[in-house]
Amino acid sequence: MTNPLYQDPIPFLFMRGGTSRGPYLNRADLPEDRDALARVLVAIVGAGHPQNIDGLGGGVAVTTKVAMLSKSDEPGIDVDYFFGQVAVEEALVDFKPTCGNILVGVGPAALEMGLVEAQDGVTTVRIRAVNTGATVEARVQTPGGRVSYEGTTAIDGVPGTAAPVGLQFLDVVGSSCGAFLPTGKPRDVIDGIEVTLMDVAMPMMIGRAADFGLTGYETAEELDANRDLYAKMEPMRLEAGRRMGLGDVTKSVMPKIGLLSAPRHGGAISARYFMPWNCHPSMAVTGSQCLAACTLTPGTVADGLGVIPNEVPALMKIEHPMGIIEVTVDYDQTDAGFVMKSAGLVRTARMIARGEVMVPPGLLQG
């Protein structure tokens, strides 16, 4: 029985996945009740303080993410990945979205936790994103049957190099809103500005940077300092959420926002991605798939801005504030329009720490 005078320990791995990081937990060690679970995650991260001074969070949205893993009962699936986006300055957790960067660490974490048995060489882990229902195949480097984090793969936004983690995303179209274009149109007009409302891996409201008075090449810091921009975008995002069937998204991070401009460094498109109340320092894995699909789809706000590769699958290079992210998109162009089949990326992950994170007494009992 838990002693009410002492904190309760929860085993965890602390990992970087892509350009995000956070604790990876075993779902069995956490409360089933969603409200009780949210209170535990708030305590782990230290949400409610700008520096998350009393928890593991890092004071920005890319470092207040939590992955919860369990062995899957679904046929053909190895691991269920349940994601929680914890707020920075509020004691809130959003369980609606998923996170593709944190997902990069799910395969290695599942192997480290013993949820999946490692093979010699490369281990393929089939993952179900519980929040959205999408299926992802992760190829993890496991020489000698152990996860290797050392390698020569570099990704923009992360220093140095590491072992590659190959990801193939399946069933990502309409996973949250039920349709590729939730309003049935490639363009909508909200507050006098044309936007594309699209659901590929992540529901997004996508516009042209110029229509918001921007060049589209601003740094994340410059954009975050422009509070008039956020004051303009947020009411539009709320209306986009309503039109996309997401209801009242005032307290939800979905839909995210993307602003596009013409590429300058040999890419397919230049983009700035908003999470949504600050600008991503680089680019989200899920967002990159939606932005790539938008660029490839005729009639969207990307028309006339993007450079579309001739080959299919198409290697889509999306320029972001810290460099480029590459997404390989397999698709068909039919009489009915653009049909996306899958998206693939190569990212990296690293285990930073392992141990027990402490939460105040009583939280685990709800």
GROMACS .gro file of C-alpha atoms in nm:
model
  366
    1MET     CA    1   0.000   0.000   0.000
    2THR     CA    2   0.128   0.347  -0.092
    3ASN     CA    3   0.258   0.549   0.202
    4PRO     CA    4   0.080   0.890   0.191
    5LEU     CA    5   0.397   1.063   0.313
    6TYR     CA    6   0.616   0.965   0.019
    7GLN     CA    7   0.620   1.020  -0.354
    8ASP     CA    8   0.536   0.736  -0.592
    9PRO     CA    9   0.789   0.614  -0.851
   10ILE     CA   10   0.706   0.541  -1.216
   11PRO     CA   11   0.964   0.365  -1.438
   12PHE     CA   12   1.049   0.565  -1.750
   13LEU     CA   13   1.284   0.610  -2.041
   14PHE     CA   14   1.376   0.967  -2.133
   15MET     CA   15   1.429   0.982  -2.508
   16ARG     CA   16   1.475   1.213  -2.799
   17GLY     CA   17   1.258   1.122  -3.092
   18GLY     CA   18   1.336   1.328  -3.402
   19THR     CA   19   1.336   1.691  -3.290
   20SER     CA   20   1.124   1.635  -2.977
   21ARG     CA   21   1.195   1.469  -2.645
   22GLY     CA   22   1.011   1.344  -2.340
   23PRO     CA   23   0.938   1.051  -2.108
   24TYR     CA   24   0.833   0.714  -2.253
   25LEU     CA   25   0.617   0.519  -2.007
   26ASN     CA   26   0.454   0.179  -1.985
   27ARG     CA   27   0.078   0.234  -2.004
   28ALA     CA   28   0.028  -0.042  -1.744
   29ASP     CA   29   0.207   0.174  -1.483
   30LEU     CA   30  -0.045   0.459  -1.521
   31PRO     CA   31  -0.408   0.522  -1.422
   32GLU     CA   32  -0.672   0.403  -1.669
   33ASP     CA   33  -0.903   0.697  -1.592
   34ARG     CA   34  -0.824   0.977  -1.837
   35ASP     CA   35  -0.860   1.262  -1.585
   36ALA     CA   36  -0.638   1.085  -1.331
   37LEU     CA   37  -0.387   1.011  -1.608
   38ALA     CA   38  -0.379   1.379  -1.706
   39ARG     CA   39  -0.297   1.479  -1.348
   40VAL     CA   40  -0.008   1.231  -1.342
   41LEU     CA   41   0.134   1.359  -1.672
   42VAL     CA   42   0.102   1.721  -1.558
   43ALA     CA   43   0.307   1.631  -1.248
   44ILE     CA   44   0.569   1.442  -1.450
   45VAL     CA   45   0.620   1.729  -1.693
   46GLY     CA   46   0.580   2.010  -1.440
   47ALA     CA   47   0.310   2.180  -1.647
   48GLY     CA   48   0.179   2.512  -1.520
   49HIS     CA   49   0.515   2.690  -1.506
   50PRO     CA   50   0.696   2.854  -1.800
   51GLN     CA   51   1.015   2.657  -1.732
   52ASN     CA   52   0.837   2.342  -1.606
   53ILE     CA   53   1.069   2.386  -1.311
   54ASP     CA   54   0.908   2.109  -1.102
   55GLY     CA   55   0.914   1.839  -1.370
   56LEU     CA   56   1.087   1.692  -1.674
   57GLY     CA   57   0.950   1.939  -1.928
   58GLY     CA   58   1.171   2.189  -2.105
   59GLY     CA   59   0.944   2.494  -2.123
   60VAL     CA   60   0.848   2.455  -2.491
   61ALA     CA   61   0.591   2.235  -2.663
   62VAL     CA   62   0.850   2.004  -2.825
   63THR     CA   63   0.975   1.908  -2.477
   64THR     CA   64   0.641   1.858  -2.299
   65LYS     CA   65   0.535   1.544  -2.484
   66VAL     CA   66   0.471   1.200  -2.334
   67ALA     CA   67   0.461   0.857  -2.500
   68MET     CA   68   0.275   0.570  -2.332
   69LEU     CA   69   0.337   0.222  -2.473
   70SER     CA   70   0.171  -0.115  -2.436
   71LYS     CA   71   0.180  -0.451  -2.608
   72SER     CA   72  -0.096  -0.447  -2.869
   73ASP     CA   73  -0.390  -0.686  -2.895
   74GLU     CA   74  -0.451  -0.577  -3.254
   75PRO     CA   75  -0.368  -0.843  -3.517
   76GLY     CA   76  -0.046  -0.759  -3.699
   77ILE     CA   77   0.044  -0.481  -3.453
   78ASP     CA   78   0.328  -0.504  -3.201
   79VAL     CA   79   0.285  -0.191  -2.991
   80ASP     CA   80   0.010   0.057  -2.908
   81TYR     CA   81   0.144   0.412  -2.882
   82PHE     CA   82  -0.073   0.653  -2.685
   83PHE     CA   83   0.042   1.016  -2.695
   84GLY     CA   84  -0.020   1.307  -2.461
   85GLN     CA   85   0.064   1.667  -2.547
   86VAL     CA   86   0.111   1.837  -2.213
   87ALA     CA   87   0.079   2.214  -2.199
   88VAL     CA   88   0.368   2.430  -2.083
   89GLU     CA   89   0.205   2.702  -1.872
   90GLU     CA   90  -0.133   2.538  -1.803
   91ALA     CA   91  -0.211   2.215  -1.619
   92LEU     CA   92  -0.364   2.062  -1.931
   93VAL     CA   93  -0.311   1.752  -2.146
   94ASP     CA   94  -0.443   1.713  -2.500
   95PHE     CA   95  -0.500   1.348  -2.594
   96LYS     CA   96  -0.648   1.418  -2.938
   97PRO     CA   97  -0.337   1.448  -3.157
   98THR     CA   98  -0.045   1.217  -3.214
   99CYS     CA   99   0.320   1.320  -3.255
  100GLY     CA  100   0.539   1.188  -3.533
  101ASN     CA  101   0.868   1.300  -3.383
  102ILE     CA  102   0.800   1.130  -3.051
  103LEU     CA  103   0.684   0.830  -3.253
  104VAL     CA  104   1.040   0.797  -3.387
  105GLY     CA  105   1.144   0.683  -3.041
  106VAL     CA  106   0.858   0.435  -2.996
  107GLY     CA  107   1.028   0.147  -3.178
  108PRO     CA  108   1.354   0.177  -2.980
  109ALA     CA  109   1.163   0.233  -2.654
  110ALA     CA  110   0.942  -0.073  -2.709
  111LEU     CA  111   1.255  -0.283  -2.761
  112GLU     CA  112   1.424  -0.136  -2.454
  113MET     CA  113   1.111  -0.204  -2.244
  114GLY     CA  114   1.090  -0.564  -2.364
  115LEU     CA  115   0.752  -0.514  -2.531
  116VAL     CA  116   0.905  -0.639  -2.858
  117GLU     CA  117   1.188  -0.888  -2.903
  118ALA     CA  118   1.486  -0.748  -3.091
  119GLN     CA  119   1.624  -0.932  -3.393
  120ASP     CA  120   1.985  -0.938  -3.505
  121GLY     CA  121   2.045  -0.660  -3.758
  122VAL     CA  122   1.723  -0.465  -3.809
  123THR     CA  123   1.397  -0.506  -3.617
  124THR     CA  124   1.069  -0.395  -3.772
  125VAL     CA  125   0.816  -0.275  -3.513
  126ARG     CA  126   0.456  -0.229  -3.623
  127ILE     CA  127   0.298   0.052  -3.424
  128ARG     CA  128  -0.063   0.162  -3.382
  129ALA     CA  129  -0.104   0.530  -3.302
  130VAL     CA  130  -0.391   0.500  -3.054
  131ASN     CA  131  -0.490   0.868  -3.079
  132THR     CA  132  -0.557   0.855  -3.454
  133GLY     CA  133  -0.569   0.485  -3.547
  134ALA     CA  134  -0.283   0.517  -3.798
  135THR     CA  135  -0.039   0.233  -3.850
  136VAL     CA  136   0.336   0.294  -3.871
  137GLU     CA  137   0.620   0.056  -3.943
  138ALA     CA  138   0.948   0.147  -3.774
  139ARG     CA  139   1.278  -0.013  -3.879
  140VAL     CA  140   1.521   0.003  -3.587
  141GLN     CA  141   1.892  -0.079  -3.600
  142THR     CA  142   1.951  -0.376  -3.366
  143PRO     CA  143   2.293  -0.533  -3.434
  144GLY     CA  144   2.346  -0.828  -3.204
  145GLY     CA  145   1.985  -0.802  -3.086
  146ARG     CA  146   2.033  -0.469  -2.906
  147VAL     CA  147   1.917  -0.121  -3.001
  148SER     CA  148   2.199   0.086  -3.151
  149TYR     CA  149   2.185   0.464  -3.135
  150GLU     CA  150   2.519   0.528  -3.307
  151GLY     CA  151   2.525   0.601  -3.677
  152THR     CA  152   2.592   0.850  -3.954
  153THR     CA  153   2.240   0.981  -4.018
  154ALA     CA  154   2.195   1.354  -3.957
  155ILE     CA  155   1.863   1.539  -3.934
  156ASP     CA  156   1.829   1.916  -3.935
  157GLY     CA  157   1.748   2.049  -3.589
  158VAL     CA  158   1.953   1.788  -3.400
  159PRO     CA  159   2.331   1.811  -3.347
  160GLY     CA  160   2.558   1.530  -3.462
  161THR     CA  161   2.458   1.200  -3.617
  162ALA     CA  162   2.283   0.882  -3.501
  163ALA     CA  163   2.145   0.550  -3.621
  164PRO     CA  164   1.860   0.582  -3.872
  165VAL     CA  165   1.503   0.492  -3.783
  166GLY     CA  166   1.298   0.433  -4.096
  167LEU     CA  167   0.927   0.511  -4.070
  168GLN     CA  168   0.649   0.413  -4.309
  169PHE     CA  169   0.315   0.579  -4.229
  170LEU     CA  170  -0.003   0.400  -4.337
  171ASP     CA  171  -0.372   0.488  -4.295
  172VAL     CA  172  -0.296   0.853  -4.224
  173VAL     CA  173  -0.559   1.013  -4.450
  174GLY     CA  174  -0.861   1.143  -4.262
  175SER     CA  175  -0.754   0.978  -3.939
  176SER     CA  176  -0.898   1.259  -3.724
  177CYS     CA  177  -1.161   1.425  -3.943
  178GLY     CA  178  -1.272   1.131  -4.156
  179ALA     CA  179  -1.169   1.281  -4.490
  180PHE     CA  180  -0.865   1.403  -4.681
  181LEU     CA  181  -1.037   1.739  -4.735
  182PRO     CA  182  -1.288   1.761  -4.447
  183THR     CA  183  -1.490   2.038  -4.614
  184GLY     CA  184  -1.476   1.869  -4.954
  185LYS     CA  185  -1.291   2.163  -5.108
  186PRO     CA  186  -0.923   2.229  -5.181
  187ARG     CA  187  -0.967   2.587  -5.062
  188ASP     CA  188  -1.187   2.758  -4.805
  189VAL     CA  189  -1.207   3.127  -4.717
  190ILE     CA  190  -1.189   3.222  -4.349
  191ASP     CA  191  -1.185   3.587  -4.245
  192GLY     CA  192  -1.118   3.683  -4.606
  193ILE     CA  193  -0.809   3.461  -4.642
  194GLU     CA  194  -0.783   3.147  -4.855
  195VAL     CA  195  -0.677   2.836  -4.666
  196THR     CA  196  -0.665   2.463  -4.729
  197LEU     CA  197  -0.818   2.245  -4.457
  198MET     CA  198  -0.654   1.903  -4.481
  199ASP     CA  199  -0.624   1.590  -4.267
  200VAL     CA  200  -0.316   1.382  -4.345
  201ALA     CA  201  -0.144   1.247  -4.030
  202MET     CA  202  -0.240   1.577  -3.860
  203PRO     CA  203  -0.541   1.803  -3.927
  204MET     CA  204  -0.412   2.137  -4.048
  205MET     CA  205  -0.518   2.481  -4.160
  206ILE     CA  206  -0.270   2.574  -4.433
  207GLY     CA  207  -0.229   2.920  -4.582
  208ARG     CA  208   0.015   3.127  -4.784
  209ALA     CA  209   0.258   3.326  -4.574
  210ALA     CA  210   0.213   3.632  -4.795
  211ASP     CA  211  -0.159   3.642  -4.715
  212PHE     CA  212  -0.062   3.693  -4.349
  213GLY     CA  213   0.180   3.975  -4.426
  214LEU     CA  214   0.489   3.752  -4.404
  215THR     CA  215   0.771   3.651  -4.634
  216GLY     CA  216   0.752   3.295  -4.504
  217TYR     CA  217   1.125   3.290  -4.434
  218GLU     CA  218   1.110   3.442  -4.085
  219THR     CA  219   1.279   3.257  -3.801
  220ALA     CA  220   1.069   3.085  -3.537
  221GLU     CA  221   1.179   3.349  -3.288
  222GLU     CA  222   1.070   3.633  -3.516
  223LEU     CA  223   0.731   3.472  -3.568
  224ASP     CA  224   0.677   3.410  -3.197
  225ALA     CA  225   0.753   3.776  -3.128
  226ASN     CA  226   0.479   3.878  -3.373
  227ARG     CA  227   0.179   3.852  -3.141
  228ASP     CA  228  -0.045   4.028  -3.395
  229LEU     CA  229   0.008   3.726  -3.620
  230TYR     CA  230  -0.119   3.488  -3.354
  231ALA     CA  231  -0.412   3.718  -3.278
  232LYS     CA  232  -0.507   3.690  -3.645
  233MET     CA  233  -0.449   3.316  -3.682
  234GLU     CA  234  -0.618   3.184  -3.369
  235PRO     CA  235  -0.978   3.291  -3.451
  236MET     CA  236  -0.927   3.147  -3.799
  237ARG     CA  237  -0.800   2.820  -3.647
  238LEU     CA  238  -1.106   2.796  -3.423
  239GLU     CA  239  -1.333   2.836  -3.724
  240ALA     CA  240  -1.124   2.584  -3.919
  241GLY     CA  241  -1.167   2.333  -3.637
  242ARG     CA  242  -1.543   2.382  -3.647
  243ARG     CA  243  -1.557   2.335  -4.024
  244MET     CA  244  -1.337   2.025  -4.003
  245GLY     CA  245  -1.572   1.859  -3.757
  246LEU     CA  246  -1.337   1.888  -3.460
  247GLY     CA  247  -1.579   2.098  -3.254
  248ASP     CA  248  -1.453   2.358  -3.010
  249VAL     CA  249  -1.073   2.346  -3.039
  250THR     CA  250  -1.005   2.629  -2.795
  251LYS     CA  251  -0.813   2.396  -2.561
  252SER     CA  252  -0.692   2.155  -2.831
  253VAL     CA  253  -0.371   2.172  -3.032
  254MET     CA  254  -0.561   2.050  -3.340
  255PRO     CA  255  -0.580   2.169  -3.606
  256LYS     CA  256  -0.222   2.287  -3.641
  257ILE     CA  257  -0.132   2.576  -3.873
  258GLY     CA  258   0.106   2.579  -4.168
  259LEU     CA  259   0.215   2.881  -4.370
  260LEU     CA  260   0.373   2.824  -4.710
  261SER     CA  261   0.608   3.012  -4.938
  262ALA     CA  262   0.815   2.928  -5.244
  263PRO     CA  263   1.127   2.719  -5.176
  264ARG     CA  264   1.466   2.891  -5.173
  265HIS     CA  265   1.708   2.603  -5.118
  266GLY     CA  266   1.612   2.341  -5.374
  267GLY     CA  267   1.314   2.203  -5.184
  268ALA     CA  268   0.955   2.138  -5.288
  269ILE     CA  269   0.806   2.405  -5.058
  270SER     CA  270   0.909   2.631  -4.771
  271ALA     CA  271   0.693   2.610  -4.460
  272ARG     CA  272   0.647   2.737  -4.110
  273TYR     CA  273   0.455   2.506  -3.875
  274PHE     CA  274   0.264   2.632  -3.570
  275MET     CA  275   0.186   2.399  -3.275
  276PRO     CA  276  -0.044   2.608  -3.276
  277TRP     CA  277   0.042   2.878  -3.020
  278ASN     CA  278   0.408   2.899  -3.108
  279CYS     CA  279   0.620   2.818  -3.410
  280HIS     CA  280   0.790   2.480  -3.431
  281PRO     CA  281   1.167   2.532  -3.421
  282SER     CA  282   1.201   2.294  -3.716
  283MET     CA  283   0.917   2.076  -3.852
  284ALA     CA  284   0.678   1.813  -3.718
  285VAL     CA  285   0.688   1.466  -3.875
  286THR     CA  286   0.309   1.451  -3.897
  287GLY     CA  287   0.285   1.809  -4.023
  288SER     CA  288   0.544   1.741  -4.291
  289GLN     CA  289   0.322   1.471  -4.439
  290CYS     CA  290   0.021   1.700  -4.451
  291LEU     CA  291   0.223   1.984  -4.605
  292ALA     CA  292   0.373   1.747  -4.862
  293ALA     CA  293   0.025   1.622  -4.956
  294CYS     CA  294  -0.100   1.980  -4.982
  295THR     CA  295   0.187   2.068  -5.215
  296LEU     CA  296   0.109   1.769  -5.439
  297THR     CA  297  -0.267   1.829  -5.454
  298PRO     CA  298  -0.397   2.049  -5.740
  299GLY     CA  299  -0.608   2.347  -5.642
  300THR     CA  300  -0.477   2.397  -5.288
  301VAL     CA  301  -0.312   2.712  -5.155
  302ALA     CA  302   0.023   2.555  -5.251
  303ASP     CA  303  -0.057   2.588  -5.622
  304GLY     CA  304   0.201   2.812  -5.786
  305LEU     CA  305   0.435   2.798  -5.484
  306GLY     CA  306   0.559   2.441  -5.477
  307VAL     CA  307   0.794   2.244  -5.700
  308ILE     CA  308   0.651   1.898  -5.766
  309PRO     CA  309   0.894   1.614  -5.847
  310ASN     CA  310   0.830   1.420  -6.166
  311GLU     CA  311   0.868   1.076  -6.011
  312VAL     CA  312   0.625   0.875  -5.796
  313PRO     CA  313   0.686   0.803  -5.511
  314ALA     CA  314   0.785   1.167  -5.477
  315LEU     CA  315   1.070   1.280  -5.255
  316MET     CA  316   0.930   1.598  -5.103
  317LYS     CA  317   1.189   1.825  -4.944
  318ILE     CA  318   1.022   2.071  -4.710
  319GLU     CA  319   1.230   2.370  -4.605
  320HIS     CA  320   1.185   2.480  -4.243
  321PRO     CA  321   1.358   2.723  -4.001
  322MET     CA  322   1.646   2.483  -3.925
  323GLY     CA  323   1.694   2.317  -4.263
  324ILE     CA  324   1.503   2.052  -4.460
  325ILE     CA  325   1.291   1.748  -4.380
  326GLU     CA  326   1.245   1.485  -4.650
  327VAL     CA  327   0.917   1.295  -4.693
  328THR     CA  328   0.869   1.024  -4.955
  329VAL     CA  329   0.503   1.023  -5.065
  330ASP     CA  330   0.346   0.739  -5.262
  331TYR     CA  331   0.027   0.854  -5.433
  332ASP     CA  332  -0.200   0.831  -5.736
  333GLN     CA  333  -0.350   1.110  -5.942
  334THR     CA  334  -0.690   0.981  -6.051
  335ASP     CA  335  -0.996   1.134  -6.215
  336ALA     CA  336  -1.132   1.169  -5.862
  337GLY     CA  337  -0.823   1.365  -5.756
  338PHE     CA  338  -0.515   1.311  -5.543
  339VAL     CA  339  -0.504   0.977  -5.357
  340MET     CA  340  -0.230   0.939  -5.098
  341LYS     CA  341  -0.116   0.582  -5.025
  342SER     CA  342   0.170   0.618  -4.775
  343ALA     CA  343   0.448   0.844  -4.653
  344GLY     CA  344   0.800   0.749  -4.548
  345LEU     CA  345   1.070   0.930  -4.352
  346VAL     CA  346   1.410   0.856  -4.203
  347ARG     CA  347   1.470   1.012  -3.860
  348THR     CA  348   1.685   0.939  -3.555
  349ALA     CA  349   1.630   0.878  -3.183
  350ARG     CA  350   1.843   0.847  -2.872
  351MET     CA  351   1.784   0.723  -2.520
  352ILE     CA  352   1.903   0.999  -2.286
  353ALA     CA  353   1.817   0.852  -1.945
  354ARG     CA  354   1.632   0.571  -1.774
  355GLY     CA  355   1.504   0.533  -1.419
  356GLU     CA  356   1.206   0.638  -1.211
  357VAL     CA  357   1.019   0.966  -1.223
  358MET     CA  358   0.848   1.066  -0.899
  359VAL     CA  359   0.491   1.194  -0.865
  360PRO     CA  360   0.316   1.329  -0.553
  361PRO     CA  361   0.151   1.067  -0.331
  362GLY     CA  362  -0.200   0.962  -0.421
  363LEU     CA  363  -0.194   1.060  -0.792
  364LEU     CA  364  -0.150   0.705  -0.916
  365GLN     CA  365  -0.460   0.601  -0.725
  366GLY     CA  366  -0.664   0.870  -0.897
   0.00000   0.00000   0.00000
